[in-house]
mmCIF file with all atom_site columns, C-alpha atoms in Angstrom:
data_model
loop_
_atom_site.group_PDB
_atom_site.id
_atom_site.type_symbol
_atom_site.label_atom_id
_atom_site.label_alt_id
_atom_site.label_comp_id
_atom_site.label_asym_id
_atom_site.label_entity_id
_atom_site.label_seq_id
_atom_site.pdbx_PDB_ins_code
_atom_site.Cartn_x
_atom_site.Cartn_y
_atom_site.Cartn_z
_atom_site.occupancy
_atom_site.B_iso_or_equiv
_atom_site.pdbx_formal_charge
_atom_site.auth_seq_id
_atom_site.auth_comp_id
_atom_site.auth_asym_id
_atom_site.auth_atom_id
_atom_site.pdbx_PDB_model_num
ATOM 1   C CA . MET A 1 1   ? 169.563 38.929 -21.599 1.00 0.00 ? 142 MET A CA 1
ATOM 2   C CA . MET A 1 2   ? 166.106 39.045 -23.162 1.00 0.00 ? 143 MET A CA 1
ATOM 3   C CA . ARG A 1 3   ? 165.491 37.251 -26.441 1.00 0.00 ? 144 ARG A CA 1
ATOM 4   C CA . PHE A 1 4   ? 164.208 39.460 -29.273 1.00 0.00 ? 145 PHE A CA 1
ATOM 5   C CA . ASP A 1 5   ? 160.555 38.866 -30.135 1.00 0.00 ? 146 ASP A CA 1
ATOM 6   C CA . PRO A 1 6   ? 159.373 40.852 -33.182 1.00 0.00 ? 147 PRO A CA 1
ATOM 7   C CA . PHE A 1 7   ? 155.700 40.274 -32.318 1.00 0.00 ? 148 PHE A CA 1
ATOM 8   C CA . ARG A 1 8   ? 155.929 41.358 -28.673 1.00 0.00 ? 149 ARG A CA 1
ATOM 9   C CA . GLU A 1 9   ? 155.018 44.988 -29.333 1.00 0.00 ? 150 GLU A CA 1
ATOM 10  C CA . ILE A 1 10  ? 152.068 43.983 -31.521 1.00 0.00 ? 151 ILE A CA 1
ATOM 11  C CA . GLU A 1 11  ? 150.831 41.589 -28.820 1.00 0.00 ? 152 GLU A CA 1
ATOM 12  C CA . GLU A 1 12  ? 151.176 44.264 -26.115 1.00 0.00 ? 153 GLU A CA 1
ATOM 13  C CA . LEU A 1 13  ? 149.277 46.773 -28.274 1.00 0.00 ? 154 LEU A CA 1
ATOM 14  C CA . ALA A 1 14  ? 146.474 44.249 -28.857 1.00 0.00 ? 155 ALA A CA 1
ATOM 15  C CA . GLN A 1 15  ? 146.270 43.567 -25.116 1.00 0.00 ? 156 GLN A CA 1
ATOM 16  C CA . ARG A 1 16  ? 146.098 47.296 -24.354 1.00 0.00 ? 157 ARG A CA 1
ATOM 17  C CA . MET A 1 17  ? 143.307 47.755 -26.881 1.00 0.00 ? 158 MET A CA 1
ATOM 18  C CA . ASP A 1 18  ? 141.418 44.792 -25.394 1.00 0.00 ? 159 ASP A CA 1
ATOM 19  C CA . ARG A 1 19  ? 141.656 46.439 -21.979 1.00 0.00 ? 160 ARG A CA 1
ATOM 20  C CA . GLY A 1 20  ? 140.554 49.821 -23.322 1.00 0.00 ? 161 GLY A CA 1
ATOM 21  C CA . LEU A 1 21  ? 143.884 51.569 -22.813 1.00 0.00 ? 162 LEU A CA 1
ATOM 22  C CA . ILE A 1 22  ? 145.137 54.059 -25.355 1.00 0.00 ? 163 ILE A CA 1
ATOM 23  C CA . GLY A 1 23  ? 148.488 55.828 -25.487 1.00 0.00 ? 164 GLY A CA 1
ATOM 24  C CA . ASN A 1 24  ? 150.049 56.633 -22.131 1.00 0.00 ? 165 ASN A CA 1
ATOM 25  C CA . ASN A 1 25  ? 147.537 54.749 -19.997 1.00 0.00 ? 166 ASN A CA 1
ATOM 26  C CA . THR A 1 26  ? 144.699 57.059 -21.012 1.00 0.00 ? 167 THR A CA 1
ATOM 27  C CA . VAL A 1 27  ? 141.501 55.310 -20.044 1.00 0.00 ? 168 VAL A CA 1
ATOM 28  C CA . ALA A 1 28  ? 138.752 54.574 -22.560 1.00 0.00 ? 169 ALA A CA 1
ATOM 29  C CA . ARG A 1 29  ? 135.214 53.220 -22.232 1.00 0.00 ? 170 ARG A CA 1
ATOM 30  C CA . PHE A 1 30  ? 134.462 49.677 -21.182 1.00 0.00 ? 171 PHE A CA 1
ATOM 31  C CA . SER A 1 31  ? 131.383 47.500 -21.340 1.00 0.00 ? 172 SER A CA 1
ATOM 32  C CA . PRO A 1 32  ? 130.492 45.276 -18.377 1.00 0.00 ? 173 PRO A CA 1
ATOM 33  C CA . PRO A 1 33  ? 128.962 41.838 -18.963 1.00 0.00 ? 174 PRO A CA 1
ATOM 34  C CA . VAL A 1 34  ? 125.203 41.446 -18.511 1.00 0.00 ? 175 VAL A CA 1
ATOM 35  C CA . ASP A 1 35  ? 122.808 38.531 -17.989 1.00 0.00 ? 176 ASP A CA 1
ATOM 36  C CA . ILE A 1 36  ? 119.148 38.961 -18.962 1.00 0.00 ? 177 ILE A CA 1
ATOM 37  C CA . HIS A 1 37  ? 116.479 36.561 -17.721 1.00 0.00 ? 178 HIS A CA 1
ATOM 38  C CA . GLU A 1 38  ? 112.714 36.551 -18.192 1.00 0.00 ? 179 GLU A CA 1
ATOM 39  C CA . ASP A 1 39  ? 109.906 34.930 -16.235 1.00 0.00 ? 180 ASP A CA 1
ATOM 40  C CA . GLU A 1 40  ? 106.167 35.517 -15.786 1.00 0.00 ? 181 GLU A CA 1
ATOM 41  C CA . GLN A 1 41  ? 106.801 38.575 -13.587 1.00 0.00 ? 182 GLN A CA 1
ATOM 42  C CA . GLY A 1 42  ? 109.108 40.335 -16.047 1.00 0.00 ? 183 GLY A CA 1
ATOM 43  C CA . LEU A 1 43  ? 112.745 40.877 -17.004 1.00 0.00 ? 184 LEU A CA 1
ATOM 44  C CA . GLU A 1 44  ? 115.790 40.750 -14.751 1.00 0.00 ? 185 GLU A CA 1
ATOM 45  C CA . LEU A 1 45  ? 119.050 42.314 -15.951 1.00 0.00 ? 186 LEU A CA 1
ATOM 46  C CA . THR A 1 46  ? 122.220 41.657 -13.943 1.00 0.00 ? 187 THR A CA 1
ATOM 47  C CA . LEU A 1 47  ? 125.420 43.633 -14.608 1.00 0.00 ? 188 LEU A CA 1
ATOM 48  C CA . ASP A 1 48  ? 128.846 43.044 -13.049 1.00 0.00 ? 189 ASP A CA 1
ATOM 49  C CA . LEU A 1 49  ? 130.227 46.392 -11.866 1.00 0.00 ? 190 LEU A CA 1
ATOM 50  C CA . PRO A 1 50  ? 133.107 45.669 -9.462  1.00 0.00 ? 191 PRO A CA 1
ATOM 51  C CA . GLY A 1 51  ? 134.818 48.801 -8.201  1.00 0.00 ? 192 GLY A CA 1
ATOM 52  C CA . VAL A 1 52  ? 131.973 51.101 -9.269  1.00 0.00 ? 193 VAL A CA 1
ATOM 53  C CA . ALA A 1 53  ? 130.751 53.483 -6.574  1.00 0.00 ? 194 ALA A CA 1
ATOM 54  C CA . PRO A 1 54  ? 126.956 53.402 -6.134  1.00 0.00 ? 195 PRO A CA 1
ATOM 55  C CA . ASP A 1 55  ? 126.755 57.195 -6.458  1.00 0.00 ? 196 ASP A CA 1
ATOM 56  C CA . SER A 1 56  ? 128.311 57.024 -9.950  1.00 0.00 ? 197 SER A CA 1
ATOM 57  C CA . LEU A 1 57  ? 125.396 54.929 -11.263 1.00 0.00 ? 198 LEU A CA 1
ATOM 58  C CA . ASN A 1 58  ? 122.830 56.618 -13.486 1.00 0.00 ? 199 ASN A CA 1
ATOM 59  C CA . ILE A 1 59  ? 119.829 54.592 -14.700 1.00 0.00 ? 200 ILE A CA 1
ATOM 60  C CA . GLU A 1 60  ? 117.276 56.047 -17.104 1.00 0.00 ? 201 GLU A CA 1
ATOM 61  C CA . ALA A 1 61  ? 114.128 54.523 -18.594 1.00 0.00 ? 202 ALA A CA 1
ATOM 62  C CA . GLU A 1 62  ? 112.463 56.238 -21.526 1.00 0.00 ? 203 GLU A CA 1
ATOM 63  C CA . ASN A 1 63  ? 110.718 55.309 -24.805 1.00 0.00 ? 204 ASN A CA 1
ATOM 64  C CA . ASN A 1 64  ? 111.179 51.524 -24.465 1.00 0.00 ? 205 ASN A CA 1
ATOM 65  C CA . THR A 1 65  ? 114.880 52.055 -23.711 1.00 0.00 ? 206 THR A CA 1
ATOM 66  C CA . LEU A 1 66  ? 116.701 51.306 -20.460 1.00 0.00 ? 207 LEU A CA 1
ATOM 67  C CA . THR A 1 67  ? 120.113 52.956 -20.118 1.00 0.00 ? 208 THR A CA 1
ATOM 68  C CA . VAL A 1 68  ? 122.756 52.279 -17.450 1.00 0.00 ? 209 VAL A CA 1
ATOM 69  C CA . GLN A 1 69  ? 125.726 54.625 -17.073 1.00 0.00 ? 210 GLN A CA 1
ATOM 70  C CA . ALA A 1 70  ? 128.555 54.533 -14.527 1.00 0.00 ? 211 ALA A CA 1
ATOM 71  C CA . GLU A 1 71  ? 132.238 55.198 -14.056 1.00 0.00 ? 212 GLU A CA 1
ATOM 72  C CA . ARG A 1 72  ? 135.017 53.094 -12.612 1.00 0.00 ? 213 ARG A CA 1
ATOM 73  C CA . LYS A 1 73  ? 137.884 55.423 -11.773 1.00 0.00 ? 214 LYS A CA 1
ATOM 74  C CA . TYR A 1 74  ? 141.551 54.558 -12.075 1.00 0.00 ? 215 TYR A CA 1
ATOM 75  C CA . ASN A 1 75  ? 143.429 55.955 -9.088  1.00 0.00 ? 216 ASN A CA 1
ATOM 76  C CA . ARG A 1 76  ? 146.949 56.645 -10.267 1.00 0.00 ? 217 ARG A CA 1
ATOM 77  C CA . VAL A 1 77  ? 149.296 56.974 -7.313  1.00 0.00 ? 218 VAL A CA 1
ATOM 78  C CA . GLU A 1 78  ? 152.263 59.335 -7.573  1.00 0.00 ? 219 GLU A CA 1
ATOM 79  C CA . GLY A 1 79  ? 155.583 57.599 -7.139  1.00 0.00 ? 220 GLY A CA 1
ATOM 80  C CA . LYS A 1 80  ? 154.262 54.213 -8.295  1.00 0.00 ? 221 LYS A CA 1
ATOM 81  C CA . THR A 1 81  ? 154.980 52.785 -11.710 1.00 0.00 ? 222 THR A CA 1
ATOM 82  C CA . ALA A 1 82  ? 152.224 50.713 -13.277 1.00 0.00 ? 223 ALA A CA 1
ATOM 83  C CA . HIS A 1 83  ? 153.764 47.651 -14.885 1.00 0.00 ? 224 HIS A CA 1
ATOM 84  C CA . ARG A 1 84  ? 150.435 46.131 -15.808 1.00 0.00 ? 225 ARG A CA 1
ATOM 85  C CA . VAL A 1 85  ? 146.925 47.603 -15.910 1.00 0.00 ? 226 VAL A CA 1
ATOM 86  C CA . GLU A 1 86  ? 144.542 44.866 -17.050 1.00 0.00 ? 227 GLU A CA 1
ATOM 87  C CA . ARG A 1 87  ? 141.324 45.807 -15.290 1.00 0.00 ? 228 ARG A CA 1
ATOM 88  C CA . ALA A 1 88  ? 138.920 48.013 -17.243 1.00 0.00 ? 229 ALA A CA 1
ATOM 89  C CA . TYR A 1 89  ? 138.450 51.625 -16.120 1.00 0.00 ? 230 TYR A CA 1
ATOM 90  C CA . GLY A 1 90  ? 136.508 54.573 -17.373 1.00 0.00 ? 231 GLY A CA 1
ATOM 91  C CA . THR A 1 91  ? 132.912 55.322 -18.153 1.00 0.00 ? 232 THR A CA 1
ATOM 92  C CA . PHE A 1 92  ? 130.423 53.029 -19.747 1.00 0.00 ? 233 PHE A CA 1
ATOM 93  C CA . THR A 1 93  ? 126.927 53.200 -21.144 1.00 0.00 ? 234 THR A CA 1
ATOM 94  C CA . ARG A 1 94  ? 124.766 50.147 -21.829 1.00 0.00 ? 235 ARG A CA 1
ATOM 95  C CA . THR A 1 95  ? 121.443 50.660 -23.572 1.00 0.00 ? 236 THR A CA 1
ATOM 96  C CA . PHE A 1 96  ? 118.765 47.977 -23.760 1.00 0.00 ? 237 PHE A CA 1
ATOM 97  C CA . SER A 1 97  ? 115.672 47.973 -25.961 1.00 0.00 ? 238 SER A CA 1
ATOM 98  C CA . ILE A 1 98  ? 112.753 46.848 -23.795 1.00 0.00 ? 239 ILE A CA 1
ATOM 99  C CA . PRO A 1 99  ? 109.577 45.532 -25.481 1.00 0.00 ? 240 PRO A CA 1
ATOM 100 C CA . SER A 1 100 ? 106.371 47.455 -24.740 1.00 0.00 ? 241 SER A CA 1
ATOM 101 C CA . LYS A 1 101 ? 104.921 44.539 -22.765 1.00 0.00 ? 242 LYS A CA 1
ATOM 102 C CA . TYR A 1 102 ? 107.183 45.646 -19.870 1.00 0.00 ? 243 TYR A CA 1
ATOM 103 C CA . ASP A 1 103 ? 106.539 48.650 -17.621 1.00 0.00 ? 244 ASP A CA 1
ATOM 104 C CA . LEU A 1 104 ? 109.605 50.919 -17.513 1.00 0.00 ? 245 LEU A CA 1
ATOM 105 C CA . SER A 1 105 ? 107.876 53.221 -15.011 1.00 0.00 ? 246 SER A CA 1
ATOM 106 C CA . LYS A 1 106 ? 108.245 50.502 -12.342 1.00 0.00 ? 247 LYS A CA 1
ATOM 107 C CA . VAL A 1 107 ? 111.904 49.479 -12.725 1.00 0.00 ? 248 VAL A CA 1
ATOM 108 C CA . GLU A 1 108 ? 113.574 48.388 -9.477  1.00 0.00 ? 249 GLU A CA 1
ATOM 109 C CA . ALA A 1 109 ? 117.365 48.617 -9.042  1.00 0.00 ? 250 ALA A CA 1
ATOM 110 C CA . ASP A 1 110 ? 119.498 46.855 -6.411  1.00 0.00 ? 251 ASP A CA 1
ATOM 111 C CA . PHE A 1 111 ? 123.283 47.257 -6.137  1.00 0.00 ? 252 PHE A CA 1
ATOM 112 C CA . ASP A 1 112 ? 125.029 44.719 -3.918  1.00 0.00 ? 253 ASP A CA 1
ATOM 113 C CA . HIS A 1 113 ? 128.726 43.749 -3.795  1.00 0.00 ? 254 HIS A CA 1
ATOM 114 C CA . GLY A 1 114 ? 129.441 45.132 -7.268  1.00 0.00 ? 255 GLY A CA 1
ATOM 115 C CA . THR A 1 115 ? 126.398 43.534 -8.921  1.00 0.00 ? 256 THR A CA 1
ATOM 116 C CA . LEU A 1 116 ? 123.584 45.705 -10.274 1.00 0.00 ? 257 LEU A CA 1
ATOM 117 C CA . THR A 1 117 ? 120.226 43.934 -10.643 1.00 0.00 ? 258 THR A CA 1
ATOM 118 C CA . LEU A 1 118 ? 117.411 45.650 -12.537 1.00 0.00 ? 259 LEU A CA 1
ATOM 119 C CA . LYS A 1 119 ? 113.885 44.239 -12.441 1.00 0.00 ? 260 LYS A CA 1
ATOM 120 C CA . VAL A 1 120 ? 111.429 45.356 -15.119 1.00 0.00 ? 261 VAL A CA 1
ATOM 121 C CA . PRO A 1 121 ? 107.893 44.062 -14.440 1.00 0.00 ? 262 PRO A CA 1
ATOM 122 C CA . ARG A 1 122 ? 105.395 43.113 -17.116 1.00 0.00 ? 263 ARG A CA 1
ATOM 123 C CA . SER A 1 123 ? 102.827 45.814 -17.818 1.00 0.00 ? 264 SER A CA 1
ATOM 124 C CA . GLU A 1 124 ? 99.298  45.328 -16.498 1.00 0.00 ? 265 GLU A CA 1
ATOM 125 C CA . ALA A 1 125 ? 98.010  44.815 -20.058 1.00 0.00 ? 266 ALA A CA 1
ATOM 126 C CA . ALA A 1 126 ? 100.487 41.958 -20.611 1.00 0.00 ? 267 ALA A CA 1
ATOM 127 C CA . GLN A 1 127 ? 99.655  40.067 -17.395 1.00 0.00 ? 268 GLN A CA 1
ATOM 128 C CA . LYS A 1 128 ? 97.975  36.682 -17.657 1.00 0.00 ? 269 LYS A CA 1
ATOM 129 C CA . ARG A 1 129 ? 94.352  36.731 -16.525 1.00 0.00 ? 270 ARG A CA 1
ATOM 130 C CA . SER A 1 130 ? 91.727  34.138 -15.782 1.00 0.00 ? 271 SER A CA 1
ATOM 131 C CA . ILE A 1 131 ? 88.696  34.663 -17.998 1.00 0.00 ? 272 ILE A CA 1
ATOM 132 C CA . THR A 1 132 ? 85.381  32.931 -17.502 1.00 0.00 ? 273 THR A CA 1
ATOM 133 C CA . VAL A 1 133 ? 83.857  31.717 -20.749 1.00 0.00 ? 274 VAL A CA 1
ATOM 134 C CA . ARG A 1 134 ? 80.061  31.344 -20.901 1.00 0.00 ? 275 ARG A CA 1
ATOM 135 C CA . THR A 1 135 ? 78.478  28.654 -22.998 1.00 0.00 ? 276 THR A CA 1
ATOM 136 C CA . GLY A 1 136 ? 74.737  28.609 -23.472 1.00 0.00 ? 277 GLY A CA 1
ATOM 137 C CA . GLY A 1 137 ? 74.301  31.317 -20.825 1.00 0.00 ? 278 GLY A CA 1
ATOM 138 C CA . GLN A 1 138 ? 76.137  29.321 -18.117 1.00 0.00 ? 279 GLN A CA 1
ATOM 139 C CA . ALA A 1 139 ? 79.618  30.010 -16.766 1.00 0.00 ? 280 ALA A CA 1
ATOM 140 C CA . SER A 1 140 ? 82.175  27.282 -17.378 1.00 0.00 ? 281 SER A CA 1
ATOM 141 C CA . GLN A 1 141 ? 85.506  26.650 -15.660 1.00 0.00 ? 282 GLN A CA 1
ATOM 142 C CA . PRO A 1 142 ? 87.825  29.706 -15.739 1.00 0.00 ? 283 PRO A CA 1
ATOM 143 C CA . ARG A 1 143 ? 90.650  29.432 -18.260 1.00 0.00 ? 284 ARG A CA 1
ATOM 144 C CA . THR A 1 144 ? 93.917  31.350 -18.273 1.00 0.00 ? 285 THR A CA 1
ATOM 145 C CA . VAL A 1 145 ? 94.759  33.127 -21.498 1.00 0.00 ? 286 VAL A CA 1
ATOM 146 C CA . GLU A 1 146 ? 97.726  35.342 -22.254 1.00 0.00 ? 287 GLU A CA 1
ATOM 147 C CA . ALA A 1 147 ? 96.825  38.886 -23.175 1.00 0.00 ? 288 ALA A CA 1
ATOM 148 C CA . GLN A 1 148 ? 98.668  40.289 -26.188 1.00 0.00 ? 289 GLN A CA 1
ATOM 149 C CA . GLY A 1 149 ? 100.665 43.378 -25.300 1.00 0.00 ? 290 GLY A CA 1
#
């Protein structure tokens, strides 16, 4: 005999909403986690996309915006009852605002074992350069200065 818990239904509803499930296991959107790192070469964005097929990925770069779209399908099997569906399914869209010092025309994308890595290089105008400064008509030691982009 199961003990009555008045908060059980509320807790189950909250868990379903956290997982993106609505109603009778209808799938909603989900948002995968992302790490963003920067170094002298540019930005590196890493998204966890387990269970996403590579052909469902769509990556667009336009107007200082980088957008990643994909779908993780839920395969419901006839004759099987789902007692728990905790993994996120559905479509997602993540949009990132990329500063103009990065070149969105040269984005590289690698998808390996459910991890999508996007590399956005710095633009040529934002690269560090060595500039020779003349003093009294003579060249001095080259100094590295950061160009403003």
